[in-house]
GROMACS .gro file of C-alpha atoms in nm:
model
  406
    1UNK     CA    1  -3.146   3.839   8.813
    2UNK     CA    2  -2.891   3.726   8.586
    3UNK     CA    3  -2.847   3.949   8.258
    4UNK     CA    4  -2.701   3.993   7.917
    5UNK     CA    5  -2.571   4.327   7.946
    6UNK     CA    6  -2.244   4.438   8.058
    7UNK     CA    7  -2.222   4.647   8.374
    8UNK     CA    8  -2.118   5.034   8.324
    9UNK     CA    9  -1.878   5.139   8.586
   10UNK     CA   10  -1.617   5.398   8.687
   11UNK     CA   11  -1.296   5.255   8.818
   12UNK     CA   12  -0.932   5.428   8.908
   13UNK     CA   13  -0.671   5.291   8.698
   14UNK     CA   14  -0.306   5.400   8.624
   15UNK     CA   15  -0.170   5.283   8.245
   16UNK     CA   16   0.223   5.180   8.411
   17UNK     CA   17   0.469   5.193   8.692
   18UNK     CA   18   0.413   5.591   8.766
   19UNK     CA   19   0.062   5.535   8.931
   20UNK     CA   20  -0.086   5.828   8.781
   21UNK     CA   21  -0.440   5.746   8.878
   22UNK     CA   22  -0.743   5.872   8.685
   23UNK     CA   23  -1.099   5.793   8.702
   24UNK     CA   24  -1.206   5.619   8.419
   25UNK     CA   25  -1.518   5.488   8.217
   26UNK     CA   26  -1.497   5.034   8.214
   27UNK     CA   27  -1.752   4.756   8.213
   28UNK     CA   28  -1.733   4.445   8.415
   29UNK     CA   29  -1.936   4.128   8.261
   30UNK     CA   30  -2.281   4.067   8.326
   31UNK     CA   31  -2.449   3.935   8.629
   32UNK     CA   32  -2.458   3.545   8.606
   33UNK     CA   33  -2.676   3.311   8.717
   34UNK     CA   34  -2.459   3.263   9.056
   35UNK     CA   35  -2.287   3.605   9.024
   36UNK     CA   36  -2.369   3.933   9.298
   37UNK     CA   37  -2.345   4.278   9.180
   38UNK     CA   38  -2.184   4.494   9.466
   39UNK     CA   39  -2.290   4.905   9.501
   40UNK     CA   40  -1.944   4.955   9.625
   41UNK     CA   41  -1.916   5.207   9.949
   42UNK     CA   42  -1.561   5.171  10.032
   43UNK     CA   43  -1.232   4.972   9.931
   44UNK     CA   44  -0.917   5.030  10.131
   45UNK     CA   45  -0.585   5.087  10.008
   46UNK     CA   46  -0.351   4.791  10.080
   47UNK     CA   47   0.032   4.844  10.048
   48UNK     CA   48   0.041   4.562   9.789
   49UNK     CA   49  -0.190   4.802   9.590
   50UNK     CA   50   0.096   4.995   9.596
   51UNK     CA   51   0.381   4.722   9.444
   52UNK     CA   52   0.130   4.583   9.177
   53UNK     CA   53   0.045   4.986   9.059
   54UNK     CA   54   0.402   5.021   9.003
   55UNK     CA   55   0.538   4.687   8.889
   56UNK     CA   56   0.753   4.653   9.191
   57UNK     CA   57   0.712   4.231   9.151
   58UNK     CA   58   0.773   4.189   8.819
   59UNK     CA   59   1.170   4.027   8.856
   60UNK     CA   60   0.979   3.776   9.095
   61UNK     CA   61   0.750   3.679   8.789
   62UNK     CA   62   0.441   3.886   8.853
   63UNK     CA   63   0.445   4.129   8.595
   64UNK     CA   64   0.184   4.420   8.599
   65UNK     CA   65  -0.107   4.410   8.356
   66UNK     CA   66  -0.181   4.738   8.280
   67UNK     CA   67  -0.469   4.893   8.314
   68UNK     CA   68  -0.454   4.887   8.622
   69UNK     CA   69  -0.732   4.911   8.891
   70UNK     CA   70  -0.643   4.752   9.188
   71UNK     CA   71  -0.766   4.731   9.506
   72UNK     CA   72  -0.912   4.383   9.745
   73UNK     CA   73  -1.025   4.560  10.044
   74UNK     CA   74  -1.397   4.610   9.900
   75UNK     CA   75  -1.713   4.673  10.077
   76UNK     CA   76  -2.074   4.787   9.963
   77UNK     CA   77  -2.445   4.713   9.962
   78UNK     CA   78  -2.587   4.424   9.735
   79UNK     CA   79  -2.796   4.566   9.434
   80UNK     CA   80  -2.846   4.237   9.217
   81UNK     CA   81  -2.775   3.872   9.218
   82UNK     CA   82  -2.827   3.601   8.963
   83UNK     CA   83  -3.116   3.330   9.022
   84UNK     CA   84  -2.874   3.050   9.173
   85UNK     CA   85  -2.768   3.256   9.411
   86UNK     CA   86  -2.836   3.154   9.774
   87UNK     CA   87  -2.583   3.265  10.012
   88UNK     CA   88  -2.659   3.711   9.998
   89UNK     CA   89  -3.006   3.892   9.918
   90UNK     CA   90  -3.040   4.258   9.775
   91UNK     CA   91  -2.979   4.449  10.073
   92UNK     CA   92  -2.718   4.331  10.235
   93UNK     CA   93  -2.365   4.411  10.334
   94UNK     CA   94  -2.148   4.279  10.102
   95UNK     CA   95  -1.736   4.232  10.125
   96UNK     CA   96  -1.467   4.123   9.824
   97UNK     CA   97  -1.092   4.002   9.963
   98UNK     CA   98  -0.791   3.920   9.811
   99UNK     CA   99  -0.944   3.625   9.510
  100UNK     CA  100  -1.231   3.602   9.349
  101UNK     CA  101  -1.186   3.246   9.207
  102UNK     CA  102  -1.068   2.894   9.246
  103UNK     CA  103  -1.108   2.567   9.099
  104UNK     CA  104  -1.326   2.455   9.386
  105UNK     CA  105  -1.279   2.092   9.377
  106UNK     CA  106  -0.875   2.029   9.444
  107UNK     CA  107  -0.713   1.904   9.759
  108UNK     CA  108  -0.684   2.274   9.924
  109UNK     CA  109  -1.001   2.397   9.812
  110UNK     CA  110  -1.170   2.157   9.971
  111UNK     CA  111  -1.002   2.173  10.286
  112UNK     CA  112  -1.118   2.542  10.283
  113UNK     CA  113  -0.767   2.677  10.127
  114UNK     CA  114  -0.899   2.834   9.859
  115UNK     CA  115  -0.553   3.060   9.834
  116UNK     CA  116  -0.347   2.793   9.822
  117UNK     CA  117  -0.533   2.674   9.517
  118UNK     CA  118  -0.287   2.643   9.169
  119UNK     CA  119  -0.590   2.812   8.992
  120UNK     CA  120  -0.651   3.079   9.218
  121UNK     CA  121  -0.761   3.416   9.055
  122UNK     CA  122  -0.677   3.734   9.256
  123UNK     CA  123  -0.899   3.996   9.261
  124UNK     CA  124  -0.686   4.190   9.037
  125UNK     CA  125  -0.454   4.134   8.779
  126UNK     CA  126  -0.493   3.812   8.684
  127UNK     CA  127  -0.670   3.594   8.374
  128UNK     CA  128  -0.989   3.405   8.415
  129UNK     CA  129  -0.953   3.003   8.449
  130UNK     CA  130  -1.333   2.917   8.487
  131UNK     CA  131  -1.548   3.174   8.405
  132UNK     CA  132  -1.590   3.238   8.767
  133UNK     CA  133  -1.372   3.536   8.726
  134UNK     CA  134  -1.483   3.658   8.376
  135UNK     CA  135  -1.374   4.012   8.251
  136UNK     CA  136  -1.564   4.261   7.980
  137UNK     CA  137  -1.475   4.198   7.694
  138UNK     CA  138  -1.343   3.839   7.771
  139UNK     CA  139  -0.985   3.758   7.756
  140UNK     CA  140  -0.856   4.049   8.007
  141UNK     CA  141  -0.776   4.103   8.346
  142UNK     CA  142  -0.933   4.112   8.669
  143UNK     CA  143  -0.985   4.469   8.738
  144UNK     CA  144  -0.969   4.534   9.180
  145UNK     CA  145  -1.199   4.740   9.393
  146UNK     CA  146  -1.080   5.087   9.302
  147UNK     CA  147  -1.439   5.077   9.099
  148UNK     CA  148  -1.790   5.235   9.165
  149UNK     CA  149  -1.979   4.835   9.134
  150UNK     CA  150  -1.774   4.525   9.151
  151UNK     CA  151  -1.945   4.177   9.000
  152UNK     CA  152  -1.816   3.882   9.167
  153UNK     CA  153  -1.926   3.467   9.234
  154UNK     CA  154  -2.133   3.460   9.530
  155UNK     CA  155  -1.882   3.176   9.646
  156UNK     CA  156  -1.610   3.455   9.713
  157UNK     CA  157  -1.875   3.721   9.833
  158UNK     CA  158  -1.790   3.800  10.226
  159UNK     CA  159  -2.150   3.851  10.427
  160UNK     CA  160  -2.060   4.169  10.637
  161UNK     CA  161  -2.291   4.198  10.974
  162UNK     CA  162  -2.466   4.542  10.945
  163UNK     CA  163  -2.391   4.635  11.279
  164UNK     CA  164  -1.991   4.650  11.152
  165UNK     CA  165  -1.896   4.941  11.005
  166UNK     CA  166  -1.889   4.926  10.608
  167UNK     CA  167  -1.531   5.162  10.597
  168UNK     CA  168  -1.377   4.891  10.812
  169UNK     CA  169  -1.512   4.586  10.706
  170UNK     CA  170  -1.287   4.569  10.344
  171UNK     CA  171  -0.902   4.618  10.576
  172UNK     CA  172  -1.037   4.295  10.779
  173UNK     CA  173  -1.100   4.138  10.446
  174UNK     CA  174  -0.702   4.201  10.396
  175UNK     CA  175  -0.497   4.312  10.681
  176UNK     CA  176  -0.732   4.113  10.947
  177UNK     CA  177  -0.749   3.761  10.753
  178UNK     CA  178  -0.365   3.808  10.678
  179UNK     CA  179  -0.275   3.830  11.065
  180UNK     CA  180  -0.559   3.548  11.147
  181UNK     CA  181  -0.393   3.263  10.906
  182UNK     CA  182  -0.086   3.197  11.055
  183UNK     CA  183  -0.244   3.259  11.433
  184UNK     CA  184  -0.467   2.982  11.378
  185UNK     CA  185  -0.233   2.776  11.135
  186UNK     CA  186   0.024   2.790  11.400
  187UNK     CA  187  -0.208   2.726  11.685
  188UNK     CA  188  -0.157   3.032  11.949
  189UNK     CA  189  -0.352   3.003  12.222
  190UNK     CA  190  -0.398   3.188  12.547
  191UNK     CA  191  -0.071   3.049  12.691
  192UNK     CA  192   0.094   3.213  12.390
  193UNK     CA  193   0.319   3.466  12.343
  194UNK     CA  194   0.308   3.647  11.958
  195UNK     CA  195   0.562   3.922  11.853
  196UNK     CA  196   0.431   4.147  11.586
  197UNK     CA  197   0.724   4.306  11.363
  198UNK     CA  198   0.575   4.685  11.250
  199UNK     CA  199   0.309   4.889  11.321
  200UNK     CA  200   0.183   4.970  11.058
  201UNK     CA  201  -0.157   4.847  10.908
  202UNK     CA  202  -0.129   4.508  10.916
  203UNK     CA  203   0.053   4.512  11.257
  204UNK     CA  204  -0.183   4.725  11.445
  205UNK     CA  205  -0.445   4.451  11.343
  206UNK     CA  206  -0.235   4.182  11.396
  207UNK     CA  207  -0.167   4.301  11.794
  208UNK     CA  208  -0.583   4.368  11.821
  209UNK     CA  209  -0.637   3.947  11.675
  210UNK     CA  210  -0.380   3.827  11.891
  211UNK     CA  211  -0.506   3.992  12.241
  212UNK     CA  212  -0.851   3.896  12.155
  213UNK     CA  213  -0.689   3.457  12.127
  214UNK     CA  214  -0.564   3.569  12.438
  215UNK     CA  215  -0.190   3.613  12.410
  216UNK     CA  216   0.073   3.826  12.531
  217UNK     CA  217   0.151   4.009  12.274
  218UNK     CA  218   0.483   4.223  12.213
  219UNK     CA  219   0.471   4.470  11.938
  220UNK     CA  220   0.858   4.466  11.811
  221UNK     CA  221   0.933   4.777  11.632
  222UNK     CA  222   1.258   5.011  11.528
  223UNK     CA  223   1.280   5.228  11.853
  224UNK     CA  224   1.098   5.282  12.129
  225UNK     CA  225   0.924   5.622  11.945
  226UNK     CA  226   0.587   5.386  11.935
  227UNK     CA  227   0.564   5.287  12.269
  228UNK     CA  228   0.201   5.452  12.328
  229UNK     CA  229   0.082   5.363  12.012
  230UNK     CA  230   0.157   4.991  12.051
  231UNK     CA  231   0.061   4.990  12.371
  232UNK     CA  232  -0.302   5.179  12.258
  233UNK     CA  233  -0.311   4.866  12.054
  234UNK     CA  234  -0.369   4.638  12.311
  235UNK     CA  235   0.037   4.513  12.302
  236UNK     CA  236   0.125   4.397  12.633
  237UNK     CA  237   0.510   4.478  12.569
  238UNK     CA  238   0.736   4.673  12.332
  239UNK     CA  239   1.087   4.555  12.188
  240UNK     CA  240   1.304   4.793  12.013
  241UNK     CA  241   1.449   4.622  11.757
  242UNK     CA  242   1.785   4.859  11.714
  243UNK     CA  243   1.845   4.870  12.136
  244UNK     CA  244   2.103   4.543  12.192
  245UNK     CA  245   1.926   4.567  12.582
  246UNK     CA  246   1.531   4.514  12.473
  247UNK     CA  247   1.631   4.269  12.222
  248UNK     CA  248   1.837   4.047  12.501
  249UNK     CA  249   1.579   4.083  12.728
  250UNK     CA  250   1.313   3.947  12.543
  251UNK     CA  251   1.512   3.666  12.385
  252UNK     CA  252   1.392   3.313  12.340
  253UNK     CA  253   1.097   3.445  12.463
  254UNK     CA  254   0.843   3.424  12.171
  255UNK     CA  255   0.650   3.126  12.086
  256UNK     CA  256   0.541   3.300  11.728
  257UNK     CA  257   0.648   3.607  11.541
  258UNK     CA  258   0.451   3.782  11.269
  259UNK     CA  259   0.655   4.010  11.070
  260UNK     CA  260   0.435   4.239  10.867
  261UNK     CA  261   0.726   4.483  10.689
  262UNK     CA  262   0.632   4.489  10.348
  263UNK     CA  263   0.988   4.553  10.185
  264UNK     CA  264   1.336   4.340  10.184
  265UNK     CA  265   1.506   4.375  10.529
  266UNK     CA  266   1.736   4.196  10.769
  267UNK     CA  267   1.432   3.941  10.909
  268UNK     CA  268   1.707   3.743  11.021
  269UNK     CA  269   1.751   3.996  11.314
  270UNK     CA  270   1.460   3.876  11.498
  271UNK     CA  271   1.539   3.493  11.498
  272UNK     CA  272   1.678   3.543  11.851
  273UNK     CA  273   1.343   3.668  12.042
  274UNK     CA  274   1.187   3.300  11.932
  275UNK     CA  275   1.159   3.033  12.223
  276UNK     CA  276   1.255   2.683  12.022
  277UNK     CA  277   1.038   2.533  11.822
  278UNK     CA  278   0.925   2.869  11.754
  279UNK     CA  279   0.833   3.027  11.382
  280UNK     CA  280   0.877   3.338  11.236
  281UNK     CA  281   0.587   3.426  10.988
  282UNK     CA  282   0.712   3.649  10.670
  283UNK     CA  283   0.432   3.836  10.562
  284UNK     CA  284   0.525   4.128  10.330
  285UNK     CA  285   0.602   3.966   9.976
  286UNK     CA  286   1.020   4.069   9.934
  287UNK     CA  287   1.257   3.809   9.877
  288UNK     CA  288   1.285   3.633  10.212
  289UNK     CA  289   0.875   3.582  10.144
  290UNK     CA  290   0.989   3.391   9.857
  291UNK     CA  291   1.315   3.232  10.006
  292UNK     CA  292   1.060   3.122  10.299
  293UNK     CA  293   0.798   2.925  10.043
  294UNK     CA  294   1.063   2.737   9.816
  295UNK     CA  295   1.243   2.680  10.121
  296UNK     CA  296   0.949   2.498  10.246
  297UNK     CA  297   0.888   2.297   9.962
  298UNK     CA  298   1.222   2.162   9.984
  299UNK     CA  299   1.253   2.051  10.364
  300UNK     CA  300   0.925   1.868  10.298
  301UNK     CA  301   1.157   1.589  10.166
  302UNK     CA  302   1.408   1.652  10.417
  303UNK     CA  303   1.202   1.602  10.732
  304UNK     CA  304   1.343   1.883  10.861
  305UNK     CA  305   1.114   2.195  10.980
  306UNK     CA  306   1.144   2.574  10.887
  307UNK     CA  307   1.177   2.827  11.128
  308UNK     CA  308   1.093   3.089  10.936
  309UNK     CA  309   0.752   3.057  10.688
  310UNK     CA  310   0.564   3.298  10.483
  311UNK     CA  311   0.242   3.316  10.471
  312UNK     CA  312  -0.007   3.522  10.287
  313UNK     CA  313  -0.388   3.547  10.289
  314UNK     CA  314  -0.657   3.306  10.427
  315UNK     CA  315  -0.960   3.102  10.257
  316UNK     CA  316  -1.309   3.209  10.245
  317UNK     CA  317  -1.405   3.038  10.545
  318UNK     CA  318  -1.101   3.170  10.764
  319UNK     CA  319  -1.216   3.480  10.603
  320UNK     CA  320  -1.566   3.489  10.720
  321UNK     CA  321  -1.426   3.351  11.099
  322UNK     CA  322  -1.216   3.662  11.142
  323UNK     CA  323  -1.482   3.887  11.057
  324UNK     CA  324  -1.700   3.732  11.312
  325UNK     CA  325  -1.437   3.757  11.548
  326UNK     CA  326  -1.409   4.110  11.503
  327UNK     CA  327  -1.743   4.215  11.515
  328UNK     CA  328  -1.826   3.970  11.825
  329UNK     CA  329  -1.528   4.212  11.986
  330UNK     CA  330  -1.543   4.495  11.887
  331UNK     CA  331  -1.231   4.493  11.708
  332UNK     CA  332  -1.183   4.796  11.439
  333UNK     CA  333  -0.873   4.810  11.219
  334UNK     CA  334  -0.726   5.161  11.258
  335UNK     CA  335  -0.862   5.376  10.900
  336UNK     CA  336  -0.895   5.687  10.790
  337UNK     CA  337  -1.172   5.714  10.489
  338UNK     CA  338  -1.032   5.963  10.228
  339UNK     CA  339  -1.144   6.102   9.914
  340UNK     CA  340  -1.028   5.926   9.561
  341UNK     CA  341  -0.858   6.297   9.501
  342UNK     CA  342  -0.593   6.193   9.816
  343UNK     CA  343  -0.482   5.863   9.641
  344UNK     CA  344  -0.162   5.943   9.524
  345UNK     CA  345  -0.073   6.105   9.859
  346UNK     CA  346  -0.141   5.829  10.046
  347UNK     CA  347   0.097   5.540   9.774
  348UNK     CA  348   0.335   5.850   9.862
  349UNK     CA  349   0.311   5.771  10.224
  350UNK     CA  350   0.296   5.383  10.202
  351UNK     CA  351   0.617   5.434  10.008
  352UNK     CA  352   0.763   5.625  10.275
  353UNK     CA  353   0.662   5.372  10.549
  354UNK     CA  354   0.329   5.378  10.712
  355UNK     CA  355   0.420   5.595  11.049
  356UNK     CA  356   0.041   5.621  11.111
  357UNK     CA  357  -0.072   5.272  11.188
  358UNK     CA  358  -0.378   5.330  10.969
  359UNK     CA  359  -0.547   5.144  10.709
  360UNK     CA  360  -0.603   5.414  10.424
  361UNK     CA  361  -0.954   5.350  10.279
  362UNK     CA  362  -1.094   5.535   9.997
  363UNK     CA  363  -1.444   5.702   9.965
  364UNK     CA  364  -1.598   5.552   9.698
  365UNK     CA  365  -1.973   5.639   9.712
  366UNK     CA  366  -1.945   5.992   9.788
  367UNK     CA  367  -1.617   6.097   9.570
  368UNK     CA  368  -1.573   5.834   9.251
  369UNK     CA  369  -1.879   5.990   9.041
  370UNK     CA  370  -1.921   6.097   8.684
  371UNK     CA  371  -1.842   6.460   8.836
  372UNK     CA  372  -1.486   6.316   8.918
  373UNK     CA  373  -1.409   6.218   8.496
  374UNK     CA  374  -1.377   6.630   8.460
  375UNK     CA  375  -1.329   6.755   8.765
  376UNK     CA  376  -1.039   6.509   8.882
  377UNK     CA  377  -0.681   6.677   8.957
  378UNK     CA  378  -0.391   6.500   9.135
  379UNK     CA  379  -0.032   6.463   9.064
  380UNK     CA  380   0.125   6.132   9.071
  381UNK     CA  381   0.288   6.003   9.351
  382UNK     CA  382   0.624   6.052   9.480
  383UNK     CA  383   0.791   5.690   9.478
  384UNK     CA  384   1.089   5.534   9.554
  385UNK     CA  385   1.367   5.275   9.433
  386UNK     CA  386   1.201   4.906   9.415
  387UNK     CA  387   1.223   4.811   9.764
  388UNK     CA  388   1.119   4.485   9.754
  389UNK     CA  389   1.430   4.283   9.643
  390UNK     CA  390   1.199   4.047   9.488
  391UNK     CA  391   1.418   3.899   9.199
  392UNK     CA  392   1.651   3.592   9.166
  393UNK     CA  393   1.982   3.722   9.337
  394UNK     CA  394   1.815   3.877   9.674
  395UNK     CA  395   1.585   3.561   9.677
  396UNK     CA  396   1.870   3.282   9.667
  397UNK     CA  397   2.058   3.479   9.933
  398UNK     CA  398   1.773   3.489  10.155
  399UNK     CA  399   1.722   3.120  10.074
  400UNK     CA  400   2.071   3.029  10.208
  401UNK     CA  401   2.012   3.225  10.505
  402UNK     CA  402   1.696   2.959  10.582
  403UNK     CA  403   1.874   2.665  10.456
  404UNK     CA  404   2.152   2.715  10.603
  405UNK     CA  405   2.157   2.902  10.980
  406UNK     CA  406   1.820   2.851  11.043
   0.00000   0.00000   0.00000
């Protein structure tokens, strides 16, 4: 039932750009009348975790609001819900993605875009528009999944099937919707063939979606040092990316390219493996992301298509498709559950480049307790130069590149 009382909760949250994550005491606002209160099990680590913690966007105009406490990847068990709720009971399996608000009655909302809503809230650090998205004390930010209970509008609650696994339910919520949207907005089909730039995370999912549409799918990648993995995937082929021989023999082949690297690279470089009328999807947010959207907006009054698109996360709906999809399959992102104590290491690996393929998701339930406020010891992590080229220079010569050659 709904209540006045805030809700008590431990969360991980760093105070700037260093990431030094502690466990901390916060309160979320109380459960509304159409709000759920999650008992939160496990929340992966995405790597956007990562560029939020330590302000990586902020020359692209999405400064960090510190504290921090990020995290969209959530999953737990249902303790509470307010009396309007309809859609989950107590008991059941309950997921959080990437926004836990929207205006809910534009154009793109209706249509089932909630993301591509102007007054979408993200599940972390952002400011309430409707109330929907509420913080304790009001007038703060949305605090992520990094927490030991989460409240959120039953409207943006994810129904997980309790015969899929809770630790990999909260990457599908992320990495698995991410891959899905431009599959379906793009139309693959069994006669398809989809090239999936990186293996990491994302990627690995992204190769798992695809060969359960039905496609070929080629897993494109630096070298040929990830042959077995990809091909443990499910890929059907592997193109190495720096070899001039794999990359002519698999030219114009490609009917749609996902390209999951999550820092500023040469994109361009895989324009030649696309059949025409083929796309290549942008998915990591770097300049060329944001070359690729204004880009967009300004060939819709030239008539003239883009060959290269970003795209980002999916709408509730899409959300709740993929999940099916997955569990109707079998289809498991690639995670290894760790401990809150191993956070830093693993924003040291993401920083480094994900070699592993895995989804890192953390232990909540068993390792962020009230023994962890004394007994917590970690270093911060070991980071590197901004990576993402996300400010005005690196984003107007990526913009040319789209305009312009392709």
């Amino acid at each position: 039932m709904a209540s006045s009382a805030p809700v008590d909760v431990l969360c991980m949250a760093c105070e700037d750009s260093s990431c030094d994550f502690k466990p901390v005491k916060m309160q979320r606002r109380p459960v509304g009348p159409e709000d759920v209160l999650i008992d939160m099990k496990y929340c992966g680590v995405c790597h956007s975790d990562l560029h939020v913690a330590a302000n990586h966007w902020a020359a692209g105009g999405m400064p960090t609001k510190y504290s921090c406490v990020p995290g969209h990847e959530l999953a737990g068990v249902c303790i509470a819900v307010g009396e309007k709720v309809t859609k989950v009971k107590v008991g059941d399996h309950v997921g959080v993605g990437c926004m836990v608000d929207s205006c809910l009655e534009c154009k793109e909302c209706l249509a089932g875009n909630e993301q591509k809503c102007k007054k979408m809230v993200q599940t972390y650090n952002q400011e309430d528009r409707s109330g929907r998205a509420a913080t304790y004390p009001q007038g703060g930010h949305t605090l992520g999944g990094y927490t030991s209970k989460f409240v959120v509008h039953e409207k943006f609650s994810i129904v997980i099937p309790k015969s899929y696994p809770l630790e990999c339910a909260g990457p599908v919520l992320c990495s698995g919707v991410t891959m899905y949207e431009p599959m379906k907005v793009h139309g693959v089909t069994k006669d398809s063939h989809v090239g999936i730039v990186g293996l990491g995370g994302l990627g690995g999912m992204g190769i798992k979606l695809a060969k359960a549409l039905g496609c070929k799918v080629s897993a494109i990648t630096r070298s040929f040092a990830k042959e077995k993995m990809a091909k443990d995937l499910g890929a059907d082929n592997v193109v190495a990316s720096t070899d001039d021989e794999s990359m002519l023999a698999n030219e114009k082949s490609m009917d749609l390219i996902i390209n999951t690297i999550p820092s500023g690279h040469n994109w361009g470089a895989y324009q030649g493996l696309l059949k025409k009328g083929g796309k290549q999807v942008l998915l990591g947010i770097h300049s060329g992301f944001a070359a690729a959207f204004v880009a967009a907006q300004i060939r819709k009054y030239s008539c003239s298509d883009c060959t290269v698109v970003s795209s980002a996360i999916g709408g509730i709906k899409t959300t709740e498709e993929v999940l099916a999809l997955c569990a109707k399959n079998n289809i498991y992102p690639e995670v290894e559950v760790v401990p809150i104590t191993k956070l830093s290491e693993v924003y040291t690996m993401l920083d480094a480049a994900n070699d592993s393929g895995k989804r890192y998701v953390l232990d909540i339930e068993k390792t962020l307790t009230d023994e962890a406020l004394t007994s917590y010891s970690a270093v911060p992590p070991t980071l590197g130069p901004n990576p993402s080229n996300l400010n005005p220079a690196g984003i107007f010569k990526d913009l040319t590149k789209i305009l312009f050659c392709y």
